[in-house]
XYZ file of C-alpha atoms in Angstrom:
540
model
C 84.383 158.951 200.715
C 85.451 162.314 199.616
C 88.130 162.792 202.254
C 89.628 159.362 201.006
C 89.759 160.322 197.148
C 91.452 163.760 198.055
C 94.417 162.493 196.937
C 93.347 160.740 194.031
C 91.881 164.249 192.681
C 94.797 166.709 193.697
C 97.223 164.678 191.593
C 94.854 164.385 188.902
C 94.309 167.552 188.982
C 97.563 168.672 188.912
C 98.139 166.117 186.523
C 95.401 168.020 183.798
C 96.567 171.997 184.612
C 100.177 171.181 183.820
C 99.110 168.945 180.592
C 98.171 172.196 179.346
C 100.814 174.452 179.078
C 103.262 174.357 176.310
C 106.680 175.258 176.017
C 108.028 173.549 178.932
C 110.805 171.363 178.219
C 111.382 169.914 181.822
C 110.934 166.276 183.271
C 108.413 165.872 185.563
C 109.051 161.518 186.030
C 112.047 159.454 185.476
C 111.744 155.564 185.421
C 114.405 152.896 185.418
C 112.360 150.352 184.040
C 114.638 147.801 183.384
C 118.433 146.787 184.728
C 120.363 143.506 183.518
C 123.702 142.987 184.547
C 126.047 140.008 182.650
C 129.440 138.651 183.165
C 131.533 140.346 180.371
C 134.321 138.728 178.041
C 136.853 140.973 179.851
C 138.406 139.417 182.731
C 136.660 140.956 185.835
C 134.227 143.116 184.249
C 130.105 143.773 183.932
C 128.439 144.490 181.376
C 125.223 146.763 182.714
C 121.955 147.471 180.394
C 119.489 150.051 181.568
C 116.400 151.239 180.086
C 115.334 154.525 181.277
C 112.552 157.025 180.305
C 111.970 161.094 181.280
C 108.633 162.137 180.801
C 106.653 165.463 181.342
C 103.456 165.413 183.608
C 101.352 165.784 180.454
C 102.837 162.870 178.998
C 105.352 164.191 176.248
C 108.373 162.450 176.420
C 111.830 164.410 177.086
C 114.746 163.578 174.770
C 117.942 162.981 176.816
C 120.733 162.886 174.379
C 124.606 163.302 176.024
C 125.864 166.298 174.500
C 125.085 169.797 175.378
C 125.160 172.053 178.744
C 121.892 171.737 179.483
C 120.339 168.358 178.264
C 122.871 165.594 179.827
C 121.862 162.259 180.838
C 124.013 161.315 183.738
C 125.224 157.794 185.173
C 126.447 157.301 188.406
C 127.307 154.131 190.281
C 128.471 154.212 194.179
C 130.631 157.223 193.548
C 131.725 157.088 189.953
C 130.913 158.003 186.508
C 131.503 155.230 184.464
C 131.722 156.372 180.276
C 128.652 155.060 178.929
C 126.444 154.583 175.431
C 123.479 155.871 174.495
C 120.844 154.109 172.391
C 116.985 154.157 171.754
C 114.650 151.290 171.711
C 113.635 151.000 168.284
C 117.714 150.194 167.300
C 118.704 148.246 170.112
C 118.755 144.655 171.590
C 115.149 145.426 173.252
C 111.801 143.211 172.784
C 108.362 144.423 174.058
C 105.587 142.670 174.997
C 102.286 145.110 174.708
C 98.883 144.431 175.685
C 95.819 146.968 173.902
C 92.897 147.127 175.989
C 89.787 148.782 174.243
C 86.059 149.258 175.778
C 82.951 147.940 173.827
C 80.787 149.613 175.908
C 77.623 151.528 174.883
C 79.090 154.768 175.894
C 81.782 154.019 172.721
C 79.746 153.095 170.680
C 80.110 156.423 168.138
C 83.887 156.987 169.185
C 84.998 153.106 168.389
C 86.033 153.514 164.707
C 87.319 156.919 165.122
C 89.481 155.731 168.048
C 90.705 152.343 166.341
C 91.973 154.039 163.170
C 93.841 156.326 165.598
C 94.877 153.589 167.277
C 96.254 151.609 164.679
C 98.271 154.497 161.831
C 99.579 156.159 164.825
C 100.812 153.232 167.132
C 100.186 149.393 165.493
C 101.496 150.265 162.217
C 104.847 151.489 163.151
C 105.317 149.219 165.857
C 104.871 146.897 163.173
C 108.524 147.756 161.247
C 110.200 146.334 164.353
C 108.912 143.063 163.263
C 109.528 140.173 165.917
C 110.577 142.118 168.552
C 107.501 143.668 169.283
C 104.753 140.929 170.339
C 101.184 142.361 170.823
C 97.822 141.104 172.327
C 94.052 142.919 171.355
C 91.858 142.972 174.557
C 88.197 144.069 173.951
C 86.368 144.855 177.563
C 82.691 144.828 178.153
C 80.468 142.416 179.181
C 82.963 140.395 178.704
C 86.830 140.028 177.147
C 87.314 139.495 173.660
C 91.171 138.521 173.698
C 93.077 137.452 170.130
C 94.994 134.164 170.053
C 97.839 134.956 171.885
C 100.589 137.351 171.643
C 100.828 138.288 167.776
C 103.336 140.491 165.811
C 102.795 144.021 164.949
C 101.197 142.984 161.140
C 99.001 139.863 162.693
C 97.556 142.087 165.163
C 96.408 145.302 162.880
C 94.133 142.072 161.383
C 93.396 141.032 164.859
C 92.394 144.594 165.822
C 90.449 145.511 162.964
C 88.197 142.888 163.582
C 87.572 143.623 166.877
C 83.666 145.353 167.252
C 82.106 147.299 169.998
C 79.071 144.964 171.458
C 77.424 148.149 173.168
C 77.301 146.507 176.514
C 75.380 148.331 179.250
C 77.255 146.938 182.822
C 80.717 146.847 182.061
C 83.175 144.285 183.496
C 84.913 145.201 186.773
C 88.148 147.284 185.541
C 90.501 146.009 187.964
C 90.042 142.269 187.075
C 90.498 143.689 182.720
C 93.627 144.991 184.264
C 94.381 142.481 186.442
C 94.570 140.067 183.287
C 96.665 142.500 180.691
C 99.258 142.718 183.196
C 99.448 138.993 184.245
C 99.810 138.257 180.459
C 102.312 141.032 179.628
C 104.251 140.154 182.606
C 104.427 136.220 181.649
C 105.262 136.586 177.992
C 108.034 139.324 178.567
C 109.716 136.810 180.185
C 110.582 134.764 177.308
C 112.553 136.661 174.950
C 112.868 135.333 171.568
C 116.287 137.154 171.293
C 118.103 135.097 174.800
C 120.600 138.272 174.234
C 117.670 140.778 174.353
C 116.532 143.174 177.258
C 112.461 142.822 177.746
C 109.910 145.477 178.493
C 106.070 144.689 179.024
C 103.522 147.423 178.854
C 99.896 147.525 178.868
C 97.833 150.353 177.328
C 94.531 151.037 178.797
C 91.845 153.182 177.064
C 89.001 153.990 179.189
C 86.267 156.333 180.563
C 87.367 154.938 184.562
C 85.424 154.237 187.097
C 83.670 155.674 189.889
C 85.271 155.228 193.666
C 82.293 154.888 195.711
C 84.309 153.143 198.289
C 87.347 151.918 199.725
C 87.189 148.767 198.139
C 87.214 149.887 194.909
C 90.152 151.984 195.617
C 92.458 149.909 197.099
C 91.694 147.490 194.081
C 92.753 149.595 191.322
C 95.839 150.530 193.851
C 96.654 146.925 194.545
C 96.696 145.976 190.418
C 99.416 149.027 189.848
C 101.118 148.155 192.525
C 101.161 144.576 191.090
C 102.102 145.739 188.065
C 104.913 147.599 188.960
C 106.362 144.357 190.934
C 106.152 142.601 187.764
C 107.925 145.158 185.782
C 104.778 146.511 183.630
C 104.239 149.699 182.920
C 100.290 150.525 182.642
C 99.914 153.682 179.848
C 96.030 154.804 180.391
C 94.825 157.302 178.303
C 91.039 158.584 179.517
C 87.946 159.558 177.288
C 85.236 160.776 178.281
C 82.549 160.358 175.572
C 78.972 162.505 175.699
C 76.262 162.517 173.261
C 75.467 166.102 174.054
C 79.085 167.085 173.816
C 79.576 167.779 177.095
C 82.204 166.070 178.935
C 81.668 164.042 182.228
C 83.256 164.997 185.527
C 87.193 163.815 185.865
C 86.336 162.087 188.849
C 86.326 159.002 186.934
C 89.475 159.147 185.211
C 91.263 159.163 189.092
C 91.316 155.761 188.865
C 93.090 155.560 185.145
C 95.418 157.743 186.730
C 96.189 155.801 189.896
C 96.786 152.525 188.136
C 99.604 154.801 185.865
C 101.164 156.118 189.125
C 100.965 152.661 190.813
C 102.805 150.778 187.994
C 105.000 153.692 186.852
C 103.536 154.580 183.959
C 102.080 157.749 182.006
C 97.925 159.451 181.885
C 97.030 160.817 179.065
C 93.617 162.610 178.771
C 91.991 162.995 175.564
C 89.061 165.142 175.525
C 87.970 165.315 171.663
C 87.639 163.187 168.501
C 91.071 164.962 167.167
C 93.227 164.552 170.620
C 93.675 160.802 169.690
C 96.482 161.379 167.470
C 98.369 163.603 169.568
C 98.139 160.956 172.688
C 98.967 158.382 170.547
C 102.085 159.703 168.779
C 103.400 160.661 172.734
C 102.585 157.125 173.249
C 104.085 155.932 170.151
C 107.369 157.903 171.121
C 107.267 157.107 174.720
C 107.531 153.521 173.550
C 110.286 154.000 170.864
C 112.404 156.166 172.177
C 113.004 154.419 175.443
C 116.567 155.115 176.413
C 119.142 152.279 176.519
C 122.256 152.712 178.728
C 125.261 150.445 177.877
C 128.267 150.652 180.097
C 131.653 148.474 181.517
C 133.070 148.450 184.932
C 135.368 145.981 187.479
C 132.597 143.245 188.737
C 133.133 144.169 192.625
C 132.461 148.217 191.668
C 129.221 147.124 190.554
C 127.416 144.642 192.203
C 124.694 145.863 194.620
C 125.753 149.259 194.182
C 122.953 151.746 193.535
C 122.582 152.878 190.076
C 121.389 156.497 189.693
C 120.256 158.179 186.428
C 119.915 162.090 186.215
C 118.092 164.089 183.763
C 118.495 167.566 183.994
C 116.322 169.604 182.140
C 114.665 172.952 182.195
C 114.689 173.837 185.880
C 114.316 170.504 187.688
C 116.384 167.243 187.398
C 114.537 164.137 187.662
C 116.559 161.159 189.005
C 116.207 157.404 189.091
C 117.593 154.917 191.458
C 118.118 151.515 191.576
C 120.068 149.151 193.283
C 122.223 147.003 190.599
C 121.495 143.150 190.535
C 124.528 140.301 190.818
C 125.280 139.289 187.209
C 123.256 136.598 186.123
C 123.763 134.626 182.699
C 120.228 132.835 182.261
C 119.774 131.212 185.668
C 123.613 130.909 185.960
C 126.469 132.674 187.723
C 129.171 132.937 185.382
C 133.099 132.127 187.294
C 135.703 134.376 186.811
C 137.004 131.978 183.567
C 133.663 132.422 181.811
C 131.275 135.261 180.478
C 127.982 135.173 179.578
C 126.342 134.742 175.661
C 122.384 134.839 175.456
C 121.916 132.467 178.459
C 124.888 130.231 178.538
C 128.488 130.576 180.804
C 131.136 130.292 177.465
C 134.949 129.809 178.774
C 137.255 132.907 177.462
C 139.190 132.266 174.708
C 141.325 135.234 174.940
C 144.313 135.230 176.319
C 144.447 135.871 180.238
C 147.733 136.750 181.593
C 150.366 138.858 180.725
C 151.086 142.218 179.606
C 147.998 142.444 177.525
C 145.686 140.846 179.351
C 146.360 142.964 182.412
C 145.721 145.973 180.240
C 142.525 144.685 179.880
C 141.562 144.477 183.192
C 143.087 147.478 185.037
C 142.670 149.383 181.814
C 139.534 148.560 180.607
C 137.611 152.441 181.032
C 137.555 155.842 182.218
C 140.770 158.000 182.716
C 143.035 155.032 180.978
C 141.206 154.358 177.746
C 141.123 158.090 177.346
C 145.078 159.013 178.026
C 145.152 155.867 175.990
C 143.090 157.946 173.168
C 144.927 161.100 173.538
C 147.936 159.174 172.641
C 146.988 157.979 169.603
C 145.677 160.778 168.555
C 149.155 162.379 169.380
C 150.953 159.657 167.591
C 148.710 160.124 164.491
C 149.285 164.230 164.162
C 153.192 162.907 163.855
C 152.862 160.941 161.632
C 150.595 163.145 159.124
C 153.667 163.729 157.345
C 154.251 160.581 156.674
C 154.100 159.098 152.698
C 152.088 156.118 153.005
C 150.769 153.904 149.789
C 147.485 153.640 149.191
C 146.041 150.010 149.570
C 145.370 147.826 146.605
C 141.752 148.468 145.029
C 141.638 152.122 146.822
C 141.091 154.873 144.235
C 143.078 157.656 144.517
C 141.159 160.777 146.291
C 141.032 163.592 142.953
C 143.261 166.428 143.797
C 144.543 165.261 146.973
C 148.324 166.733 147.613
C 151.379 164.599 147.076
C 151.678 161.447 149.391
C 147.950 161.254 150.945
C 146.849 158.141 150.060
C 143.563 156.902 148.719
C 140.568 156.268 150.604
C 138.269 153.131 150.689
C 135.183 153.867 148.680
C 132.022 155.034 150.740
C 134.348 155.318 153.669
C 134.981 159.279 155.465
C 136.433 161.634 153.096
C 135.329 159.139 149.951
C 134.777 162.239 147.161
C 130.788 162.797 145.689
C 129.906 159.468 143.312
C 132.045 156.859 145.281
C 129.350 153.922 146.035
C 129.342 152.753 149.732
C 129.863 148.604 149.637
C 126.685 146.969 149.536
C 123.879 149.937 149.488
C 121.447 150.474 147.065
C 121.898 152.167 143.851
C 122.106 155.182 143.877
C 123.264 155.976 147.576
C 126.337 158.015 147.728
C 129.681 157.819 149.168
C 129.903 159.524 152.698
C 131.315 162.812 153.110
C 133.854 164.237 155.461
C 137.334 165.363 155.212
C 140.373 163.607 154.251
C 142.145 161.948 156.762
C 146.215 160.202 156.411
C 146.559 156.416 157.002
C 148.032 155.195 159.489
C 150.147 152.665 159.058
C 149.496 149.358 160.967
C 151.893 149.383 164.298
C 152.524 147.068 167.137
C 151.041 147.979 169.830
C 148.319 150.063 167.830
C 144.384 149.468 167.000
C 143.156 146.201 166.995
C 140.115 144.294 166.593
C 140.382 141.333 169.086
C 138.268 138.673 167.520
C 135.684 136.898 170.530
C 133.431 134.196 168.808
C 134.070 132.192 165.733
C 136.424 129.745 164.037
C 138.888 132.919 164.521
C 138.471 133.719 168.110
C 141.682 135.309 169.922
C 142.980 136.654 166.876
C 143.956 140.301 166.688
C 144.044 141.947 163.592
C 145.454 145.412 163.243
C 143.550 148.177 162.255
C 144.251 150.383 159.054
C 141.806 153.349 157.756
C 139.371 151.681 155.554
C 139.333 148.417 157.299
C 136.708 146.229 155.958
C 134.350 143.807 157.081
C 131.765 141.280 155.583
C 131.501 137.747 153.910
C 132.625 138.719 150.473
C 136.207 138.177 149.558
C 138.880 140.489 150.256
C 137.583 141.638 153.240
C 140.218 142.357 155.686
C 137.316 140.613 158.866
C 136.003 137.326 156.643
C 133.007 136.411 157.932
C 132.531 133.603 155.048
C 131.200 131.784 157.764
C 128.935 134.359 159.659
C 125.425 133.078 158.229
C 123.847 136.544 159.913
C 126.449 138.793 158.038
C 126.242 140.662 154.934
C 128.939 141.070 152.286
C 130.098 143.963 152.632
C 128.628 144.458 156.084
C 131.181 147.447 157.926
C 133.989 149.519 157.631
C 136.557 150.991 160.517
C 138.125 154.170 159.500
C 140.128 156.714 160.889
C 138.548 160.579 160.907
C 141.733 162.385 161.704
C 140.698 162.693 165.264
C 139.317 158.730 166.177
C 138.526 155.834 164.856
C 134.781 154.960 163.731
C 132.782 151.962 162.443
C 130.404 152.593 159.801
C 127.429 150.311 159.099
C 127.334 149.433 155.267
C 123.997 149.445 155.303
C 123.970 145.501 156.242
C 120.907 143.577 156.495
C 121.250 142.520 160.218
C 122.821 145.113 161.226
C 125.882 146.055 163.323
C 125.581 146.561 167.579
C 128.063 148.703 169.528
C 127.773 147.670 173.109
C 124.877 145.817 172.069
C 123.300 149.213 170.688
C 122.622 149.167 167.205
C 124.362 151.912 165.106
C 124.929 153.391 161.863
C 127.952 154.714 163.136
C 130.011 155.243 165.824
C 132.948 156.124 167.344
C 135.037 153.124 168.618
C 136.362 153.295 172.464
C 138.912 150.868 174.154
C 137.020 148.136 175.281
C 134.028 148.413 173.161
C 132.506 145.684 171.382
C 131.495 145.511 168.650
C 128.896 142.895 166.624
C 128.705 142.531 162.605
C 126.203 139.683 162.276
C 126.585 136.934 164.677
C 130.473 137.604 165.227
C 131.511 139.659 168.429
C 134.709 141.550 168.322
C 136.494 144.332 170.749
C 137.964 147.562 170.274
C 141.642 147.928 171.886
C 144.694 149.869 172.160
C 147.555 148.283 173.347
C-alpha cells in the first residue's frame, strides 16, 4: 500500500511546504471552469463568457486585473487576441450553486461551534448580499446525512446551518458516497439558472479530518468521485482539520484523500491546523468564490467555433495557462440561424438593419484593429473641435469659472464641480470628479446608441456628453416602459479622451458585455444593458 499512496503524499506534501511561505505572488493552478458561447445581435458574431480562476498552491487566490507589465490576463483564440472585458463574480451575470458539508463526528465534537461561527461571518453571511444568485444546501455527515430542504438562499441557510448539531457519531459514513451526493446535487441544480441569461458555477465545500487509504479500493473511490465531479463541472474546495484532545495533531496521511478529491475535480486544499486558521481558510475561500474572473469578448462566428481558447496568467516567475476547446453557440437547446441571436434561451429575429453601408460596418468592423483606428479618429476629430463654442444644453448648470465658450456639464456627470448631486443617489453623495471636458456636438456619422430590445428597437440616437438615461422624463434614453429600470438609471459622457457610461447608482443595475459596472469605458460594438433594455455602442 505504501508504494501506491506515494503519489498521493508527494503532492500533499508539496502541497503543505509551499502553503507556508509568504510573499509569493505567483500562480501555481489556473482553471477554466466555465465557457458559454451565444449567437450575438451582430450579424455573424459570438458572444463568448469565460470564468476563470488563478490560484496559489496554498490556496490564496491571485488577482489578474489587465493593466500593468507584469500582472496581465491574456486571451487567445486559434491565433488571435481578441479585445476583451474583465469582470468578477460578485458583479456579473453569474449564479452559484454551493453545497456545505460539515462532520458530526465525535472527533468534532469541541471544534463544531468554533468552526460553524467561522463558517458562517466569514463565508454564509456575505454570500448572502448576492441574494438569489447564490443557492446553498447544509450537509451534516456522520452516521448519517442531515441535509436542509433543498437548495436555500444565502439568509435561509445561516438559519438552516445554525441549527445543524454535531451527533458525536463514532463510525462515520463512507466519505466518498457524502461526496458522491454534494456533487450529484450541486451538479443538478446548477443546471437550472434562475437568471436563463446567467452563467452557472456549482461548488461543493468539504470540511473534514479524511480518511485512511488502506487499499486500492478506497483510493480509486475518492479518485473516481473527483473525477466525476470535474465531468460535471463541480469544483470540490476541501479544507482538512485535524482535531486532538491532547493538542497534538494527527499524521497528514489522512488529509491525501481531501486533497485528491480537490485535484480530481479541479479545485483548491486548504489545511487548517488550529482553532484561529479557520478564518484565514475561509476568507481565501470566500475570495476564491467572489472574485472568480469573468471574460466577455466578440468575434466573427467561424473564428470561434471549436477553436481552442487559452487563458494566460503571468505572474511572479511562472505563467499558468488554461485551455479549452470553445463549444458551437447554443441558445437554450437551440442553434440560432444567421437572421437570429440568442436572449436568455430563445432564437429572437434581428431587428436591426442588415445590409448596407452600416450594417457591413458592423460585421467586418465589429473589433480589434478597426474599432480602435475607429477610436483614434474620434478622438482626433474631438481635439479639433475643442475650439469650438458650443451651448450648453437646457437644465445644465454652468461649470463656475470655466473660460468663455465651454459649456456646462450634466450634474454628477465627469468634471460636475464639488456639491453637484448625481441623478438618483442618496443624499448626500457627491457629484463625480474629473476634469472638464468640451461637448461635442451631435454629428452624422458620430456616437450612437443603437437601440436592440423594446418598443424602440433599431433606433439610433446620437450621443452628446451628458447623455442621459432612465424612466423619468427628459431623459434623452426613455425607458418609461423598462419595468427593471430606475429613473435616473445612467449617464454617457465624454472624458476628453473616450466616451464612458456611468451607473447612477440604479437599483438593478447597468451590464457592459453582460458585466456589471459602475463605470466604464464604451468600445464599438459593446453592449450595453440599463434594466431590461439592451443597447450597442457604435461609431459609424
Amino acid at each position: 500500500m505504501r508504494g501506491h499512496s506515494a503519489g498521493w503524499v508527494l503532492v500533499l506534501a508539496v502541497a503543505l511546504v509551499i502553503a507556508g511561505r509568504t510573499g509569493s505572488a505567483r500562480a501555481d493552478k489556473l482553471v477554466i471552469d466555465r465557457v458559454e458561447t451565444r449567437a450575438s445581435i451582430l450579424p455573424g458574431q459570438t458572444r463568448v463568457r469565460a470564468l476563470v480562476t488563478a490560484t496559489q498552491t496554498g490556496g490564496g487566490v491571485v488577482e489578474a486585473p489587465r493593466e500593468g507589465k507584469d500582472v496581465a490576463m491574456k486571451v487567445q483564440v486559434a491565433a488571435q487576441a481578441p479585445p476583451f472585458l474583465l469582470g468578477a463574480f460578485e458583479h456579473a451575470e453569474v449564479e452559484l450553486s454551493l453545497v456545505i458539508a460539515l462532520p458530526t463526528t465525535l472527533d468534532f465534537e469541541a471544534d463544531f461551534e468554533p468552526m460553524k461561527e467561522a463558517i458562517d461571518t466569514e463565508l454564509l453571511e456575505p454570500l448572502a448580499a448576492l441574494g438569489a444568485r447564490v443557492r446553498i444546501q447544509v450537509m451534516g455527515y456522520g452516521s448519517d446525512l442531515a441535509i436542509s430542504k433543498g437548495f436555500l438562499r444565502p439568509a435561509e441557510a445561516r438559519k438552516a446551518f445554525a441549527d445543524l448539531y454535531n451527533e458525536g457519531a463514532v463510525d462515520p459514513m463512507d466519505l466518498a458516497e457524502v461526496v458522491g451526493r454534494a456533487v450529484r446535487a450541486a451538479g443538478a441544480y446548477h443546471k437550472k439558472p434562475r437568471n436563463k441569461d446567467a452563467l452557472t458555477r456549482a461548488a461543493v465545500v468539504l470540511v473534514g479530518s479524511g480518511v485512511a487509504v488502506v487499499d486500492d479500493d478506497i483510493k480509486r473511490a475518492i479518485s473516481d468521485v473527483g473525477k466525476d465531479a470535474a465531468k460535471a463541472g463541480v469544483r470540490i474546495h476541501t479544507i482538512g482539520f485535524s482535531p486532538s484532545p491532547d493538542g497534538k495533531y494527527r499524521p497528514v496521511r489522512p488529509l491525501l484523500a481531501l486533497g485528491e478529491l480537490s485535484r480530481q475535480s479541479l479545485g483548491t486544499f486548504r489545511w487548517v491546523k488550529t482553532e484561529e486558521g479557520w478564518r484565514a481558510a475561509l476568507s481565501q475561500l470566500r475570495q476564491e468564490l467572489l472574485r472568480q474572473q469573468v471574460i466577455t469578448f466578440f468575434g466573427p462566428a467561424e473564428d470561434l467555433d471549436k477553436k481552442r481558447l487559452h487563458v494566460t496568467v503571468p505572474l511572479g516567475t511562472k505563467a499558468l495557462s488554461g485551455e479549452v476547446v470553445l463549444p458551437s453557440p447554443r441558445c437554450g437547446r437551440e442553434t440560432c440561424d444567421e437572421g437570429s441571436y440568442c436572449v436568455a434561451t430563445v432564437c429572437v429575429a434581428r431587428t436591426i438593419e442588415r445590409s448596407g453601408g452600416f450594417g457591413r460596418v458592423l460585421l467586418y468592423g465589429g473589433a480589434g484593429v478597426g474599432g480602435l483606428v475607429v477610436v483614434l479618429g474620434l478622438v482626433s476629430l474631438v481635439l479639433r473641435r475643442r475650439e469650438r463654442v458650443v451651448a450648453p444644453p437646457p437644465g445644465f448648470p454652468a461649470v463656475p469659472g470655466a473660460p468663455a465658450g465651454v459649456p456646462g456639464l450634466p450634474p454628477g456627470g465627469p468634471g460636475a464641480p464639488a456639491g453637484y448631486p448625481v441623478p438618483g443617489a442618496p443624499p448626500g453623495v457627491p457629484g463625480v470628479t474629473g476634469a472638464i471636458a468640451a461637448q461635442p456636438a451631435p454629428v452624422p456619422g458620430g456616437p450612437v446608441l443603437i437601440v436592440l430590445t423594446g418598443p424602440a428597437a433599431g433606433t439610433r440616437l446620437p450621443l452628446r456628453h451628458g447623455f442621459t438615461v432612465g424612466k423619468a422624463p427628459g431623459n434623452d434614453l426613455d425607458l418609461a416602459h423598462d419595468g427593471y429600470a430606475s429613473g435616473h438609471h445612467a449617464q454617457i459622457a465624454f472624458d476628453g479622451a473616450s466616451w464612458m457610461v456611468y451607473d447612477q447608482g440604479s437599483t438593478n443595475g447597468t451590464f457592459a458585455n453582460g458585466v456589471r459596472i459602475t463605470q466604464t469605458r464604451l468600445d464599438p460594438g459593446m453592449t450595453i444593458r440599463f434594466g431590461s433594455t439592451e443597447v450597442r455602442f457604435w461609431v459609424g
